[in-house]
CSV table of C-alpha atoms in Angstrom, one decimal:
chain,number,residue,atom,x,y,z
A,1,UNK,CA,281.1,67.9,-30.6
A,2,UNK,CA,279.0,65.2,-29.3
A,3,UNK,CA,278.4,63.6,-32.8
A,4,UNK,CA,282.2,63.5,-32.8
A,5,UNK,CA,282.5,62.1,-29.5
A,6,UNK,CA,279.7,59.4,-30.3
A,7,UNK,CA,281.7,58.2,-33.4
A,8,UNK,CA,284.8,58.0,-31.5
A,9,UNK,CA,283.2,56.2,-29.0
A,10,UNK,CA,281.5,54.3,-31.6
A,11,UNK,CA,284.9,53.4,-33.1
A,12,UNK,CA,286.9,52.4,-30.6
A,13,UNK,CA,284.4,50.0,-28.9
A,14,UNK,CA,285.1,46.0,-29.2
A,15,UNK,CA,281.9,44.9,-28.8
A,16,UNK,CA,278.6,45.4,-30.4
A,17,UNK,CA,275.1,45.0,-28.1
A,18,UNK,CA,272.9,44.1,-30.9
A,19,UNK,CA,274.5,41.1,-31.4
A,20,UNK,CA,275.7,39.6,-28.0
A,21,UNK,CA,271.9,39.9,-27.7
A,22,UNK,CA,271.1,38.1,-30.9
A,23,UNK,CA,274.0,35.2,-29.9
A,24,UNK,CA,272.2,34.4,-26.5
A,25,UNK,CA,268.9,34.6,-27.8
A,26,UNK,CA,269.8,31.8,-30.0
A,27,UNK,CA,272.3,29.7,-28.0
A,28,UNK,CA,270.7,30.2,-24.5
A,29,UNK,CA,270.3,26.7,-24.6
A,30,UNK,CA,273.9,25.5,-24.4
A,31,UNK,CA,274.0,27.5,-21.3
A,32,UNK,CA,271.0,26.1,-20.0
A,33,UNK,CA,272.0,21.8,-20.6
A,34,UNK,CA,275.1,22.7,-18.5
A,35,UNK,CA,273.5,23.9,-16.1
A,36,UNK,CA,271.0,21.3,-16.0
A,37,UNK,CA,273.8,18.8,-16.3
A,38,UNK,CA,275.7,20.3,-13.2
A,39,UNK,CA,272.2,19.8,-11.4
A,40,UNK,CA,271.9,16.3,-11.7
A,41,UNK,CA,275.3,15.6,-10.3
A,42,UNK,CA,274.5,18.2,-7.6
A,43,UNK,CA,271.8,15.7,-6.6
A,44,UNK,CA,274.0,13.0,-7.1
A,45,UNK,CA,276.5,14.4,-4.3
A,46,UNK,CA,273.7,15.0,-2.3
A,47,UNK,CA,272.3,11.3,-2.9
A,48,UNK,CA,275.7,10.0,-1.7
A,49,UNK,CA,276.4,12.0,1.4
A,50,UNK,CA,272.7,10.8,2.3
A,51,UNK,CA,273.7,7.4,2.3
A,52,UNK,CA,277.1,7.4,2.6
A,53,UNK,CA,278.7,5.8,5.7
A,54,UNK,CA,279.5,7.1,8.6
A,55,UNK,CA,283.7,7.9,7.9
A,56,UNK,CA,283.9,11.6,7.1
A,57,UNK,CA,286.3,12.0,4.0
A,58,UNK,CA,289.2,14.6,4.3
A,59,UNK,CA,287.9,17.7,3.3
A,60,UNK,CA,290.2,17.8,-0.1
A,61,UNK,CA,289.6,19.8,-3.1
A,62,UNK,CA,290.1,16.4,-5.1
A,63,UNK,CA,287.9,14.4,-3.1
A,64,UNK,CA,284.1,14.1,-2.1
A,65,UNK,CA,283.1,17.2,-4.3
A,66,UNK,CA,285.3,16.5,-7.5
A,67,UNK,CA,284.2,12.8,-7.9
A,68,UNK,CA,281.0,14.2,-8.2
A,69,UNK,CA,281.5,17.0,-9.9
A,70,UNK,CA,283.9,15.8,-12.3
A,71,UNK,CA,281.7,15.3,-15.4
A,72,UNK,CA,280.8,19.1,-15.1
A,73,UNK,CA,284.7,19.7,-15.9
A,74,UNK,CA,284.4,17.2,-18.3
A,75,UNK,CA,281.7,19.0,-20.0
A,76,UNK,CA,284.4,22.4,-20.1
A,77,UNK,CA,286.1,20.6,-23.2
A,78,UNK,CA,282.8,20.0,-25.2
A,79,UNK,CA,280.5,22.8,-25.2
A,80,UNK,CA,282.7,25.7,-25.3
A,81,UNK,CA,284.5,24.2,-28.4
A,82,UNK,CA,280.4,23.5,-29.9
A,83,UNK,CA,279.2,27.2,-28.6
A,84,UNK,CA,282.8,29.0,-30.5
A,85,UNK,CA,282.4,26.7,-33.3
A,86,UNK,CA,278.2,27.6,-33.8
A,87,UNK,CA,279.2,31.6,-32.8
A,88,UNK,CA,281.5,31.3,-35.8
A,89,UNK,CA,280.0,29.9,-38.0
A,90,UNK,CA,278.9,32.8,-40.2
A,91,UNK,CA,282.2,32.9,-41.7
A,92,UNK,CA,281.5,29.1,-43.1
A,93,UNK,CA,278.3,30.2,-45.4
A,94,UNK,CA,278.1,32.2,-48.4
A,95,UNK,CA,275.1,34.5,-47.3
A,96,UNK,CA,275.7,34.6,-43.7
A,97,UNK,CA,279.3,36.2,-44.3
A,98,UNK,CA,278.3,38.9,-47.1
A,99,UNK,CA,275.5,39.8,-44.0
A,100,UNK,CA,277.8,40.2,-41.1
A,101,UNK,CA,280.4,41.7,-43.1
A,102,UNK,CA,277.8,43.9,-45.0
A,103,UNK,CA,277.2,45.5,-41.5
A,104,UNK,CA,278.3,49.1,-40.8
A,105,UNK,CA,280.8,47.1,-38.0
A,106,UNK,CA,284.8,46.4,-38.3
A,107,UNK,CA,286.1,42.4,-38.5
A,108,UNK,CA,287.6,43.4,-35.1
A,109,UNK,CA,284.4,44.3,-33.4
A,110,UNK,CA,282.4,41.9,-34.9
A,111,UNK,CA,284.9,39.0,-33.5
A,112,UNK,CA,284.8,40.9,-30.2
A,113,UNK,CA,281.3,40.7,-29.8
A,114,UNK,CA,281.0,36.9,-30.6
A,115,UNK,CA,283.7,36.4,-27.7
A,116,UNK,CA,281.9,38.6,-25.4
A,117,UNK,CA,278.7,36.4,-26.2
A,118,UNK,CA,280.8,33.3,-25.9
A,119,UNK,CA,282.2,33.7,-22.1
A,120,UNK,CA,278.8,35.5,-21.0
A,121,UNK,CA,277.6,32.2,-21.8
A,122,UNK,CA,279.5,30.2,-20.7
A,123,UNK,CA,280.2,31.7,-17.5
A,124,UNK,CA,276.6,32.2,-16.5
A,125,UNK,CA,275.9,28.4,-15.6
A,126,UNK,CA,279.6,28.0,-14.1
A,127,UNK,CA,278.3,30.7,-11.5
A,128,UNK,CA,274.8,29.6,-11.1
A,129,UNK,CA,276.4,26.0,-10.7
A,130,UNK,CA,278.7,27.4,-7.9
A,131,UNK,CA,275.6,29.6,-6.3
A,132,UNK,CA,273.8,26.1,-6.2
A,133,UNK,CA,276.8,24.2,-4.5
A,134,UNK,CA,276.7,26.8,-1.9
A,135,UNK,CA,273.5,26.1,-0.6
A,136,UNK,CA,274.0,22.3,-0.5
A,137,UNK,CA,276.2,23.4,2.1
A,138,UNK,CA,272.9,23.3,4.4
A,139,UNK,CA,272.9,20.1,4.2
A,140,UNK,CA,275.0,19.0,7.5
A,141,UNK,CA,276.3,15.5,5.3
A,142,UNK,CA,277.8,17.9,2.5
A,143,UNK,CA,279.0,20.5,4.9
A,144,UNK,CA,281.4,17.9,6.4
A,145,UNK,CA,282.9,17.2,3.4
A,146,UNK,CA,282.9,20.1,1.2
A,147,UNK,CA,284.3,23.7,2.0
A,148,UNK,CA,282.8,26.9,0.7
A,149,UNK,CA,286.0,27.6,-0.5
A,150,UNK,CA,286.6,24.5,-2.8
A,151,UNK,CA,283.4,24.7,-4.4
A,152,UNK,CA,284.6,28.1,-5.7
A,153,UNK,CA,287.3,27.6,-6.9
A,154,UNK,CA,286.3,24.5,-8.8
A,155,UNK,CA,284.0,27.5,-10.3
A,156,UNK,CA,287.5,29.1,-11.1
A,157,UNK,CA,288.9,26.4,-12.6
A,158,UNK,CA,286.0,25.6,-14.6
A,159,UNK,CA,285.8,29.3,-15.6
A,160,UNK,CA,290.0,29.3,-16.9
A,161,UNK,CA,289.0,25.9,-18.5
A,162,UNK,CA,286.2,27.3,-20.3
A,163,UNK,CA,287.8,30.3,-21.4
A,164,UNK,CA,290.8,28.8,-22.7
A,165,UNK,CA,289.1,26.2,-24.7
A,166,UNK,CA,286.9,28.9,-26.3
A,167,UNK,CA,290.0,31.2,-27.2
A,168,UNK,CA,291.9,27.9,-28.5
A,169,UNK,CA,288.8,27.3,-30.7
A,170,UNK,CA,288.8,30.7,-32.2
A,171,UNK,CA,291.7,30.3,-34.3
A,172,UNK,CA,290.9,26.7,-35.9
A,173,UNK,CA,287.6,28.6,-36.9
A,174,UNK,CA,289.4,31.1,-38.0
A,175,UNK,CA,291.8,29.1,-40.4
A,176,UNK,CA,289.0,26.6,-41.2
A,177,UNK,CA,286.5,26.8,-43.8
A,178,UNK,CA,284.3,24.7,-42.7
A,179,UNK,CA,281.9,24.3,-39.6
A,180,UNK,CA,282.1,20.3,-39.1
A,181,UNK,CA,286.0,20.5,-39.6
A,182,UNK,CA,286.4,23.2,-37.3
A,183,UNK,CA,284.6,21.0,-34.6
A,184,UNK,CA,286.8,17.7,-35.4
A,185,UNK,CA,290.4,20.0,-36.1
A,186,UNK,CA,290.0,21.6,-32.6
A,187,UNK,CA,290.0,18.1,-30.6
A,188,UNK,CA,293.1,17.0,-33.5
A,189,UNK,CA,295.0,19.6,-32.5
A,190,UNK,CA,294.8,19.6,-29.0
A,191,UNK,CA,295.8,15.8,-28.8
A,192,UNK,CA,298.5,16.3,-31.3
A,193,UNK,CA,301.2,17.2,-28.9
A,194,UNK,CA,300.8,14.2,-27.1
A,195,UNK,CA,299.7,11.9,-29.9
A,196,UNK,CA,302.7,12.5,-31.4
A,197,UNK,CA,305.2,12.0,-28.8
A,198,UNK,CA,303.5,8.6,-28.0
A,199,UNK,CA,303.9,8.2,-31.6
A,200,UNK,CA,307.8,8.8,-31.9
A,201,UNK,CA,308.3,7.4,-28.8
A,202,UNK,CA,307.0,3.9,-29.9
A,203,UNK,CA,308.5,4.0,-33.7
A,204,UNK,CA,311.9,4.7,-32.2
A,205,UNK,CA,311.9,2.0,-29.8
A,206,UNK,CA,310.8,-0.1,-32.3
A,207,UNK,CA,313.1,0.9,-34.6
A,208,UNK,CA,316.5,1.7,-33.0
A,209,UNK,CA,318.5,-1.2,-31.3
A,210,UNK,CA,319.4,-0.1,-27.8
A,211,UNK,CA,316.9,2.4,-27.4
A,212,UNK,CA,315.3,2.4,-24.0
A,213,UNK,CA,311.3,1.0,-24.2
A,214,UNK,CA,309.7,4.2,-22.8
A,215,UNK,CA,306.6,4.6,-24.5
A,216,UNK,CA,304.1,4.5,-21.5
A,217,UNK,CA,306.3,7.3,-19.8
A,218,UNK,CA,304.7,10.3,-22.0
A,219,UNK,CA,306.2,13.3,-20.3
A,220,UNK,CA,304.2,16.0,-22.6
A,221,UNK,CA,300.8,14.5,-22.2
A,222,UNK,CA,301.6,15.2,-18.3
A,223,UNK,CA,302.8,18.1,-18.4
A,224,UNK,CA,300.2,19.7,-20.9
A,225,UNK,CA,296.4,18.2,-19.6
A,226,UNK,CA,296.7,18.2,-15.9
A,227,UNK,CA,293.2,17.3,-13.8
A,228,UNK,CA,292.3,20.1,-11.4
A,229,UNK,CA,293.2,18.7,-8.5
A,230,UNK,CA,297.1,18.6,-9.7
A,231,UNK,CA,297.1,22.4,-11.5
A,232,UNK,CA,299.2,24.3,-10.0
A,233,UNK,CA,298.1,28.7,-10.0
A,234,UNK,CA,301.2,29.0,-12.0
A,235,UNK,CA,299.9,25.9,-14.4
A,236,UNK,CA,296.3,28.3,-14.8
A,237,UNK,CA,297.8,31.5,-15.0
A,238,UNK,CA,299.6,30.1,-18.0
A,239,UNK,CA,296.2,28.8,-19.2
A,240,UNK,CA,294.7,32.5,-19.0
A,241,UNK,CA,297.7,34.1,-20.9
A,242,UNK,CA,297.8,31.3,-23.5
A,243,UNK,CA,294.0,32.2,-23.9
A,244,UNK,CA,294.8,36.0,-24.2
A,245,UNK,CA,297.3,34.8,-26.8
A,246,UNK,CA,294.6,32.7,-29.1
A,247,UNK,CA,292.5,35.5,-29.1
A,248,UNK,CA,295.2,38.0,-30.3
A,249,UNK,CA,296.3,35.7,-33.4
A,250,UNK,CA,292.4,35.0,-34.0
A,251,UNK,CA,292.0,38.3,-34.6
A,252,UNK,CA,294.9,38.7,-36.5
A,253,UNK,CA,294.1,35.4,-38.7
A,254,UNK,CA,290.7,36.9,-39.0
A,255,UNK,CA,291.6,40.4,-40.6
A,256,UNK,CA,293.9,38.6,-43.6
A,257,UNK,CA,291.2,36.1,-44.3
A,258,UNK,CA,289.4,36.5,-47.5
A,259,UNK,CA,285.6,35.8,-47.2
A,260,UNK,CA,285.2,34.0,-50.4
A,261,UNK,CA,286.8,31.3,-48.9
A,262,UNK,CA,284.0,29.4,-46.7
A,263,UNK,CA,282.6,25.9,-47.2
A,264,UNK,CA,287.0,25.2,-47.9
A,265,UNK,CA,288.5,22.8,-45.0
A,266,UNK,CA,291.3,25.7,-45.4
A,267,UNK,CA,290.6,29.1,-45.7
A,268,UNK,CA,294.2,29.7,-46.6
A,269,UNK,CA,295.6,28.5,-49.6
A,270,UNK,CA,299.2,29.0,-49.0
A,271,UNK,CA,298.8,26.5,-45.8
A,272,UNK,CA,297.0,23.9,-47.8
A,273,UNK,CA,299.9,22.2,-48.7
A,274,UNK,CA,301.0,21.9,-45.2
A,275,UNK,CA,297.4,20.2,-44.3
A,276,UNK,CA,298.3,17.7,-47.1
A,277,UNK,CA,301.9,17.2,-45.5
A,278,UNK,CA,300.4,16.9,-42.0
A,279,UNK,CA,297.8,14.5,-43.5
A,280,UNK,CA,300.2,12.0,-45.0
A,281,UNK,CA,302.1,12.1,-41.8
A,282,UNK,CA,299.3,11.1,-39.5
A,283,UNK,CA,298.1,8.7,-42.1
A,284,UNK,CA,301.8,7.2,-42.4
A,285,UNK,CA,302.1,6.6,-38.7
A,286,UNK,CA,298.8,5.2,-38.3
A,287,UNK,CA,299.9,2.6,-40.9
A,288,UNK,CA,303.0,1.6,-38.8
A,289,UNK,CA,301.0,1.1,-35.7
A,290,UNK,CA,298.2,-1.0,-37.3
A,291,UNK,CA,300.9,-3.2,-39.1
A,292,UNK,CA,303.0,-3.6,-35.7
A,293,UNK,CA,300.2,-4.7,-33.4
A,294,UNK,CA,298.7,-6.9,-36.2
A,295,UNK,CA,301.2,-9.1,-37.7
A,296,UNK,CA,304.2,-7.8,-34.7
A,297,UNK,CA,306.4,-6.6,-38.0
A,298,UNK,CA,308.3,-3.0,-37.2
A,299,UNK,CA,309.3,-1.7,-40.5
A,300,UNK,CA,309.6,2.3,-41.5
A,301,UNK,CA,308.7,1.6,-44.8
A,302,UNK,CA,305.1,1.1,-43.4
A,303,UNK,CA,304.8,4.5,-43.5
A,304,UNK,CA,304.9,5.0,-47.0
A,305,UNK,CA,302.0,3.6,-48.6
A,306,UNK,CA,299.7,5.1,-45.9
A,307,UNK,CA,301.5,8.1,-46.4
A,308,UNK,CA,300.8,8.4,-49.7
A,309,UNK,CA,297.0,7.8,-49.1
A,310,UNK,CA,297.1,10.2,-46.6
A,311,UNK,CA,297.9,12.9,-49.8
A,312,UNK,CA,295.4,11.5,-51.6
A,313,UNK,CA,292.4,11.7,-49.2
A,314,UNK,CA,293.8,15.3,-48.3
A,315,UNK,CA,294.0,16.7,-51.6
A,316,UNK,CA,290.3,15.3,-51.9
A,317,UNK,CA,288.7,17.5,-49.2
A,318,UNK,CA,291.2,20.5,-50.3
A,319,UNK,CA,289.1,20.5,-53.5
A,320,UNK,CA,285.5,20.0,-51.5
A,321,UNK,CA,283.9,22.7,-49.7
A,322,UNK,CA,281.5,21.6,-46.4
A,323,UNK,CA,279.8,23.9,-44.4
């Protein structure tokens, strides 16, 4: 009965310990520069209140603390995108993926325990950071300025940035081959939305007599990357179900994709084609932008020749495989 009950256990459970002890073992240290990067603007804040004039700031969330502290937020959309990418990276070599996968363990609870590994990381310095904060608050120049309560939730928002950007990461790894594209696909896709709006937005004016010159006024770039200080808990709750979300099709992705297929910039053939497509698109409006703020000529057929090189240079890495 308990051998039963041990196997049940055994199979239901998402996470292995083995190895969320092997992933910080090895990337301890990504933890360990943020943390030491929070510290020196920590000592920057504490350097300015010092010798700071005599005006007390307002004691705003977006204020004294977040000028600081900003470059610590900054830092939430680089390492957790380099920690996912590295924690994934099994699936992008030949003898790493027939080890994992040669492990009595399911795809499911190997992903699971690579997440688990992922947020334990990068949640520890977030904390420590905060705990650190808190005790500047000794300080009489930083207690002035800075409440208890803003410095944690500057942790939480660091916290639903971190996690988000690690989930989001999770499915370009997932889709991608290759290690190195992973990393540059991730930052791609996240200013694609906006990218492209700008984009249309400056070919139509361009284009179309009579349409309106709009092109600063980028609606989705404001409405999608919003600083901390103007999220709104409705804005971060979405953050923390899109997350939830990314995970769940990660997963999904994960289960359907064949492991032959590392070192390829796809992992999926049948959405290869659509990589060459959205190559030659991007190349094609990147042509059209050069050539009107060179020579001040607006003409769609711009887009054609870079277009076509756009197939070319696609179909090139198709048939490469990086790691």
């Amino acid at each position: 009965m308990n051998l039963e009950g041990r196997a049940m256990n055994s199979k239901i459970s998402l996470f292995n310990k083995s190895i969320v002890k092997s992933d910080c073992k090895r990337f301890w240290w990504i933890s360990a520069l943020e943390f030491l990067f929070a510290l020196l603007c920590i000592f920057a804040m504490i350097s300015g209140a010092e010798y700071s004039n005599a005006e007390i700031a307002p004691k705003l969330y977006d204020g004294f603390m977040i000028n600081y502290m900003m470059p610590v937020l900054v830092l939430q959309f680089i390492l957790p995108v380099a920690l996912t990418v590295l924690l994934m990276s099994y699936l992008n070599k030949g003898n790493a993926v027939s080890f994992m996968h040669s492990l009595p363990l399911g795809r499911t609870r190997l992903f699971g325990s690579h997440i688990l590994s992922a947020l334990m990381l990068l949640l520890s310095p977030i904390l420590l950071t905060c705990l650190s904060l808190s005790a500047t608050l000794a300080i009489p120049d930083i207690a002035e300025r800075v409440c208890l309560s803003h410095i944690w939730l500057f942790g939480l928002h660091s916290a639903i940035y971190s996690l988000f950007v690690c989930c989001a990461t999770t499915v370009v790894c997932t889709l991608s081959g290759s290690m190195i594209f992973s990393f540059i696909l991730t930052y791609i896709i996240a200013a694609l939305p906006a990218v492209a709006e700008m984009m249309a937005r400056y070919i139509i004016t361009h284009t179309l007599y009579g349409y309106p010159d709009v092109n600063c006024n980028v609606k989705l770039f404001l409405w999608l990357y919003k600083a901390p200080g103007d999220a709104t808990p409705l804005y971060f709750a979405g953050l923390v179900i899109a997350a939830a979300v990314f995970l769940l099709i990660a997963n999904a992705i994960l289960k359907k994709r064949a492991l032959e297929n590392y070192g390829e910039i796809v992992a999926f053939p049948k959405l290869k084609p659509i990589f060459v497509y959205c190559v030659a698109v991007c190349a094609g409006a990147l042509g059209y932008l050069y050539f009107s703020l060179i020579i001040e000529h607006y003409n769609l057929l711009y887009l054609i020749p870079f277009g076509i090189l756009g197939i070319i240079i696609a179909n090139m890495l198709n048939k490469k495989q990086l790691t």
